[in-house]
Amino acid sequence: MTELTVPVTGIAAARKGKPNLLLTLWSRAGLVTRINLTLFVLVLAIAAAASWLAPYDPDAQSLLSRLKPPVGMPGAQASHLLGSDQLGRDLLARTLYGLQLTMAIALIGSLISLAVGTFLGIIAGYVRGWFGGFVMAVVDIQLAIPFTLIALVVIAVFGNSLPVLIVTIGLAGWEVYARVVRAQVLAVSQMPFVEAAIAAGAPHSRVLLKHILPNIVSPIIVVWTMTFSALILAESSLSFLGLGVQPPTATLGSMVGLGRDYLASSPWIALVPAIAIMFVSLQVLLIGDWLRDALDVRLK
């Protein structure tokens, strides 16, 4: 009787499995993209460590130090690197805490949008029929109504507490996920391997989880990066209008709103958080553009 032998190299290759997606994307990224990714990770780390990095309590007031400019300008104090606001609060501390809260709201809100929009998009694309038409009708209606108007109605009815703000922002972008996911499901569900699984008697849950969902992850990731940046701007806009987190709690948008009355005399009060908003939003958008190209199989 002959013995069957398997080369050791074959076993090693089999154990190795598929390459890690993150490592593959990093190896394909250019220098500029790697810099953007590194800066974004650094921003996330700074936001997470705001309580350790902030030199002062963000709500601590000192009228003797009010309206001090950033270091390098005449009249600046070395103890306030980015200056102070009209109440003498340190802008660096408030920016760090504001960045933490703004990104936390945008992150939780984007996950809510992802969950709601992906679920409805998958069901609408797979079930089709009247349910799919109903979901797309709701999507069209929400796209036709300005988000600010929806936020005004929700806040007027339920108040402007932090949970209400997070849910309101989370429901602001689900329609984008629903539309994209539905289109992807309609395309993937017509693939031969999906039709073969259905013909073999596989339950619908297995078809959705094992065959359709893994093949639409890439566009979902791309949409998430785009909506995350949009939700940062949405939270900042609501806080700027006074509809978001209420003072004295610091968010980047509320800091810009409080500093608009001092643009002529003390522009740094509004410019410091505004630059932070612009920087973070730009980083996320650049990463989203790169992911769209890196994960699009049609460009390979």
Short mmCIF file of C-alpha atoms in Angstrom, two decimals:
data_model
loop_
_atom_site.label_atom_id
_atom_site.label_comp_id
_atom_site.label_asym_id
_atom_site.label_seq_id
_atom_site.Cartn_x
_atom_site.Cartn_y
_atom_site.Cartn_z
CA MET A 1 0.00 0.00 0.00
CA THR A 2 1.43 3.33 -1.03
CA GLU A 3 1.52 6.24 1.37
CA LEU A 4 0.21 9.66 0.44
CA THR A 5 2.53 12.47 1.38
CA VAL A 6 1.82 16.16 1.35
CA PRO A 7 4.70 18.58 0.86
CA VAL A 8 5.52 20.61 3.94
CA THR A 9 5.46 23.77 1.86
CA GLY A 10 1.89 23.00 0.85
CA ILE A 11 0.85 22.63 4.49
CA ALA A 12 2.55 25.88 5.39
CA ALA A 13 0.82 27.64 2.52
CA ALA A 14 -2.52 26.20 3.54
CA ARG A 15 -2.04 27.31 7.14
CA LYS A 16 -0.98 30.74 6.08
CA GLY A 17 -4.42 31.43 4.60
CA LYS A 18 -5.48 34.68 3.07
CA PRO A 19 -3.35 37.79 3.55
CA ASN A 20 -4.54 40.35 6.07
CA LEU A 21 -6.65 43.04 4.40
CA LEU A 22 -5.18 45.89 6.44
CA LEU A 23 -1.61 44.85 5.68
CA THR A 24 -2.44 44.46 2.00
CA LEU A 25 -3.99 47.93 1.83
CA TRP A 26 -1.05 49.45 3.70
CA SER A 27 1.45 47.85 1.30
CA ARG A 28 -0.43 49.28 -1.68
CA ALA A 29 -0.77 52.76 -0.20
CA GLY A 30 1.42 55.55 -1.46
CA LEU A 31 3.49 57.91 0.67
CA VAL A 32 0.81 60.61 0.88
CA THR A 33 -1.85 58.08 1.84
CA ARG A 34 0.37 56.59 4.54
CA ILE A 35 0.94 60.07 5.95
CA ASN A 36 -2.82 60.70 5.98
CA LEU A 37 -3.49 57.38 7.72
CA THR A 38 -0.78 58.05 10.29
CA LEU A 39 -2.12 61.53 11.00
CA PHE A 40 -5.67 60.24 11.37
CA VAL A 41 -4.58 57.53 13.80
CA LEU A 42 -2.66 60.21 15.71
CA VAL A 43 -5.78 62.38 15.87
CA LEU A 44 -7.79 59.44 17.21
CA ALA A 45 -5.14 58.79 19.86
CA ILE A 46 -5.08 62.46 20.88
CA ALA A 47 -8.87 62.55 21.12
CA ALA A 48 -8.91 59.38 23.23
CA ALA A 49 -6.23 60.77 25.57
CA ALA A 50 -7.74 64.26 25.90
CA SER A 51 -8.16 63.98 29.67
CA TRP A 52 -4.43 63.23 30.05
CA LEU A 53 -3.14 65.72 27.47
CA ALA A 54 -5.28 68.73 28.38
CA PRO A 55 -3.28 71.20 30.51
CA TYR A 56 -6.39 72.58 32.27
CA ASP A 57 -9.96 71.75 33.06
CA PRO A 58 -11.86 72.75 29.90
CA ASP A 59 -14.53 74.55 31.94
CA ALA A 60 -12.18 76.32 34.37
CA GLN A 61 -12.58 80.10 34.08
CA SER A 62 -10.01 82.80 34.80
CA LEU A 63 -11.13 86.33 34.00
CA LEU A 64 -7.58 87.59 34.52
CA SER A 65 -6.48 85.45 31.55
CA ARG A 66 -9.40 86.16 29.21
CA LEU A 67 -8.87 86.78 25.50
CA LYS A 68 -5.18 85.87 25.52
CA PRO A 69 -3.84 85.18 22.02
CA PRO A 70 -1.88 82.04 21.05
CA VAL A 71 1.82 81.83 21.79
CA GLY A 72 3.78 83.89 19.27
CA MET A 73 1.37 86.80 19.21
CA PRO A 74 1.74 90.00 21.26
CA GLY A 75 0.23 89.68 24.72
CA ALA A 76 0.29 85.88 24.77
CA GLN A 77 0.82 83.78 27.89
CA ALA A 78 3.09 80.75 27.79
CA SER A 79 0.59 78.85 29.94
CA HIS A 80 -2.04 79.07 27.17
CA LEU A 81 -0.42 77.73 24.01
CA LEU A 82 -3.48 78.29 21.79
CA GLY A 83 -4.80 81.25 23.74
CA SER A 84 -7.92 81.63 25.85
CA ASP A 85 -11.55 82.55 25.19
CA GLN A 86 -13.80 85.31 26.51
CA LEU A 87 -14.11 83.59 29.90
CA GLY A 88 -10.43 82.81 30.27
CA ARG A 89 -10.82 79.11 29.46
CA ASP A 90 -7.82 77.44 27.87
CA LEU A 91 -8.46 76.84 24.15
CA LEU A 92 -6.08 73.89 23.91
CA ALA A 93 -7.92 72.03 26.66
CA ARG A 94 -11.33 72.86 25.21
CA THR A 95 -10.22 71.86 21.71
CA LEU A 96 -8.94 68.49 22.93
CA TYR A 97 -12.14 67.74 24.82
CA GLY A 98 -14.25 69.13 21.98
CA LEU A 99 -12.43 66.92 19.49
CA GLN A 100 -13.05 63.89 21.71
CA LEU A 101 -16.78 64.55 22.06
CA THR A 102 -17.31 65.54 18.43
CA MET A 103 -15.58 62.42 17.10
CA ALA A 104 -17.39 60.20 19.62
CA ILE A 105 -20.76 61.59 18.49
CA ALA A 106 -19.82 61.18 14.82
CA LEU A 107 -18.51 57.63 15.40
CA ILE A 108 -21.59 56.40 17.27
CA GLY A 109 -23.89 58.20 14.85
CA SER A 110 -22.12 56.69 11.83
CA LEU A 111 -22.44 53.20 13.32
CA ILE A 112 -26.18 53.77 13.82
CA SER A 113 -26.49 54.91 10.20
CA LEU A 114 -24.46 51.92 9.03
CA ALA A 115 -26.59 49.41 10.95
CA VAL A 116 -29.98 50.87 9.96
CA GLY A 117 -29.10 51.59 6.34
CA THR A 118 -27.31 48.29 5.71
CA PHE A 119 -30.14 46.24 7.24
CA LEU A 120 -32.86 48.00 5.25
CA GLY A 121 -30.76 48.00 2.08
CA ILE A 122 -30.09 44.26 2.28
CA ILE A 123 -33.74 43.44 2.94
CA ALA A 124 -34.95 45.79 0.21
CA GLY A 125 -32.52 44.37 -2.33
CA TYR A 126 -33.08 40.72 -1.45
CA VAL A 127 -36.83 40.65 -0.78
CA ARG A 128 -37.69 43.31 -3.38
CA GLY A 129 -41.39 43.63 -4.11
CA TRP A 130 -43.46 46.19 -2.22
CA PHE A 131 -41.06 46.31 0.73
CA GLY A 132 -38.13 47.32 -1.44
CA GLY A 133 -40.25 49.97 -3.11
CA PHE A 134 -41.40 51.28 0.28
CA VAL A 135 -37.83 51.54 1.60
CA MET A 136 -36.66 53.43 -1.48
CA ALA A 137 -39.66 55.76 -1.24
CA VAL A 138 -38.67 56.59 2.34
CA VAL A 139 -35.09 57.12 1.15
CA ASP A 140 -36.24 59.57 -1.53
CA ILE A 141 -38.39 61.44 0.99
CA GLN A 142 -35.52 61.82 3.46
CA LEU A 143 -33.16 62.96 0.72
CA ALA A 144 -35.69 65.64 -0.23
CA ILE A 145 -35.99 67.02 3.32
CA PRO A 146 -33.09 69.14 4.65
CA PHE A 147 -31.32 67.56 7.61
CA THR A 148 -31.50 70.79 9.62
CA LEU A 149 -35.29 70.76 9.40
CA ILE A 150 -35.42 67.14 10.60
CA ALA A 151 -33.08 68.00 13.48
CA LEU A 152 -35.21 70.98 14.48
CA VAL A 153 -38.35 68.85 14.65
CA VAL A 154 -36.68 66.02 16.59
CA ILE A 155 -35.01 68.37 19.08
CA ALA A 156 -38.21 70.37 19.55
CA VAL A 157 -40.12 67.17 20.39
CA PHE A 158 -37.53 65.21 22.40
CA GLY A 159 -35.18 67.93 23.67
CA ASN A 160 -31.51 68.54 22.93
CA SER A 161 -29.89 66.00 25.24
CA LEU A 162 -26.79 64.12 24.12
CA PRO A 163 -28.57 60.79 23.37
CA VAL A 164 -31.16 62.62 21.25
CA LEU A 165 -28.40 64.42 19.37
CA ILE A 166 -26.54 61.14 18.68
CA VAL A 167 -29.68 59.39 17.42
CA THR A 168 -30.63 62.41 15.29
CA ILE A 169 -27.20 62.51 13.68
CA GLY A 170 -27.23 58.72 13.30
CA LEU A 171 -30.48 58.84 11.35
CA ALA A 172 -29.12 61.55 9.08
CA GLY A 173 -27.12 59.28 6.76
CA TRP A 174 -28.81 55.90 6.75
CA GLU A 175 -30.46 56.58 3.39
CA VAL A 176 -27.05 56.66 1.67
CA TYR A 177 -26.23 53.19 3.00
CA ALA A 178 -29.67 51.88 2.05
CA ARG A 179 -29.38 53.06 -1.54
CA VAL A 180 -25.82 51.80 -2.07
CA VAL A 181 -26.39 48.46 -0.30
CA ARG A 182 -29.63 47.77 -2.17
CA ALA A 183 -27.90 48.33 -5.50
CA GLN A 184 -25.04 46.03 -4.49
CA VAL A 185 -27.39 43.31 -3.26
CA LEU A 186 -29.38 43.43 -6.51
CA ALA A 187 -26.15 42.91 -8.46
CA VAL A 188 -24.65 40.20 -6.22
CA SER A 189 -27.90 38.23 -5.89
CA GLN A 190 -27.80 37.56 -9.63
CA MET A 191 -24.32 36.00 -9.46
CA PRO A 192 -24.09 32.25 -10.27
CA PHE A 193 -22.80 31.25 -6.83
CA VAL A 194 -25.80 32.91 -5.12
CA GLU A 195 -28.25 31.28 -7.51
CA ALA A 196 -26.52 27.94 -6.94
CA ALA A 197 -26.83 28.30 -3.17
CA ILE A 198 -30.54 29.11 -3.47
CA ALA A 199 -31.06 26.16 -5.83
CA ALA A 200 -29.29 23.87 -3.36
CA GLY A 201 -31.86 24.76 -0.74
CA ALA A 202 -29.72 27.02 1.46
CA PRO A 203 -31.82 29.07 3.90
CA HIS A 204 -32.16 32.79 3.21
CA SER A 205 -30.19 33.70 6.34
CA ARG A 206 -27.19 31.67 5.12
CA VAL A 207 -27.40 33.17 1.63
CA LEU A 208 -27.42 36.68 3.09
CA LEU A 209 -24.70 36.16 5.70
CA LYS A 210 -22.35 33.79 3.84
CA HIS A 211 -22.70 34.78 0.20
CA ILE A 212 -24.09 38.31 -0.18
CA LEU A 213 -22.87 40.29 2.82
CA PRO A 214 -19.13 39.40 2.46
CA ASN A 215 -19.24 40.60 -1.15
CA ILE A 216 -20.64 44.04 -0.34
CA VAL A 217 -18.37 44.90 2.59
CA SER A 218 -16.00 47.03 0.49
CA PRO A 219 -18.57 49.62 -0.68
CA ILE A 220 -20.00 49.76 2.84
CA ILE A 221 -16.56 50.65 4.22
CA VAL A 222 -16.15 53.37 1.61
CA VAL A 223 -19.58 54.85 2.37
CA TRP A 224 -18.79 54.77 6.08
CA THR A 225 -15.66 56.89 5.63
CA MET A 226 -17.63 59.40 3.58
CA THR A 227 -20.54 59.66 6.01
CA PHE A 228 -18.23 59.86 9.03
CA SER A 229 -16.80 63.12 7.72
CA ALA A 230 -20.30 64.39 6.87
CA LEU A 231 -21.52 63.60 10.40
CA ILE A 232 -18.63 65.53 11.92
CA LEU A 233 -19.78 68.56 9.93
CA ALA A 234 -23.42 67.87 10.82
CA GLU A 235 -22.68 67.83 14.56
CA SER A 236 -20.58 70.95 14.23
CA SER A 237 -23.36 72.71 12.33
CA LEU A 238 -25.99 71.82 14.94
CA SER A 239 -23.73 72.90 17.80
CA PHE A 240 -22.90 76.11 15.95
CA LEU A 241 -26.62 76.88 15.71
CA GLY A 242 -27.13 76.10 19.39
CA LEU A 243 -29.07 72.88 18.71
CA GLY A 244 -26.35 70.47 19.75
CA VAL A 245 -24.49 69.92 23.00
CA GLN A 246 -25.22 72.82 25.31
CA PRO A 247 -22.61 75.00 27.08
CA PRO A 248 -20.39 74.78 28.99
CA THR A 249 -19.64 71.34 27.47
CA ALA A 250 -17.19 71.86 24.64
CA THR A 251 -17.62 70.56 21.11
CA LEU A 252 -15.80 71.92 18.10
CA GLY A 253 -18.98 73.32 16.58
CA SER A 254 -20.14 75.03 19.77
CA MET A 255 -16.68 76.59 20.19
CA VAL A 256 -16.91 78.09 16.71
CA GLY A 257 -20.41 79.37 17.52
CA LEU A 258 -19.27 81.01 20.75
CA GLY A 259 -16.30 82.62 19.02
CA ARG A 260 -18.20 84.18 16.11
CA ASP A 261 -18.90 87.33 18.14
CA TYR A 262 -15.16 87.84 18.65
CA LEU A 263 -13.94 87.32 15.08
CA ALA A 264 -12.91 90.96 14.72
CA SER A 265 -11.04 91.30 18.03
CA SER A 266 -10.05 87.73 18.98
CA PRO A 267 -10.33 85.52 15.88
CA TRP A 268 -8.39 82.62 17.43
CA ILE A 269 -11.40 81.67 19.57
CA ALA A 270 -13.25 80.48 16.46
CA LEU A 271 -10.27 79.71 14.23
CA VAL A 272 -8.67 77.07 16.49
CA PRO A 273 -11.71 74.71 16.57
CA ALA A 274 -12.57 75.54 12.94
CA ILE A 275 -9.10 74.44 11.82
CA ALA A 276 -9.51 71.23 13.84
CA ILE A 277 -12.84 70.51 12.10
CA MET A 278 -11.33 71.18 8.68
CA PHE A 279 -8.27 69.04 9.36
CA VAL A 280 -10.16 65.99 10.62
CA SER A 281 -12.81 66.19 7.89
CA LEU A 282 -10.15 66.51 5.20
CA GLN A 283 -8.22 63.52 6.53
CA VAL A 284 -11.33 61.33 6.55
CA LEU A 285 -12.32 62.41 3.04
CA LEU A 286 -8.84 61.69 1.67
CA ILE A 287 -8.84 58.26 3.30
CA GLY A 288 -12.30 57.61 1.88
CA ASP A 289 -11.16 58.52 -1.64
CA TRP A 290 -8.19 56.18 -1.31
CA LEU A 291 -10.34 53.32 -0.01
CA ARG A 292 -12.79 53.80 -2.87
CA ASP A 293 -9.98 53.30 -5.38
CA ALA A 294 -8.18 50.56 -3.42
CA LEU A 295 -11.27 48.41 -2.86
CA ASP A 296 -12.85 48.89 -6.30
CA VAL A 297 -12.11 45.70 -8.22
CA ARG A 298 -12.97 47.41 -11.50
CA LEU A 299 -9.84 49.55 -11.18
CA LYS A 300 -7.52 46.55 -10.78
#
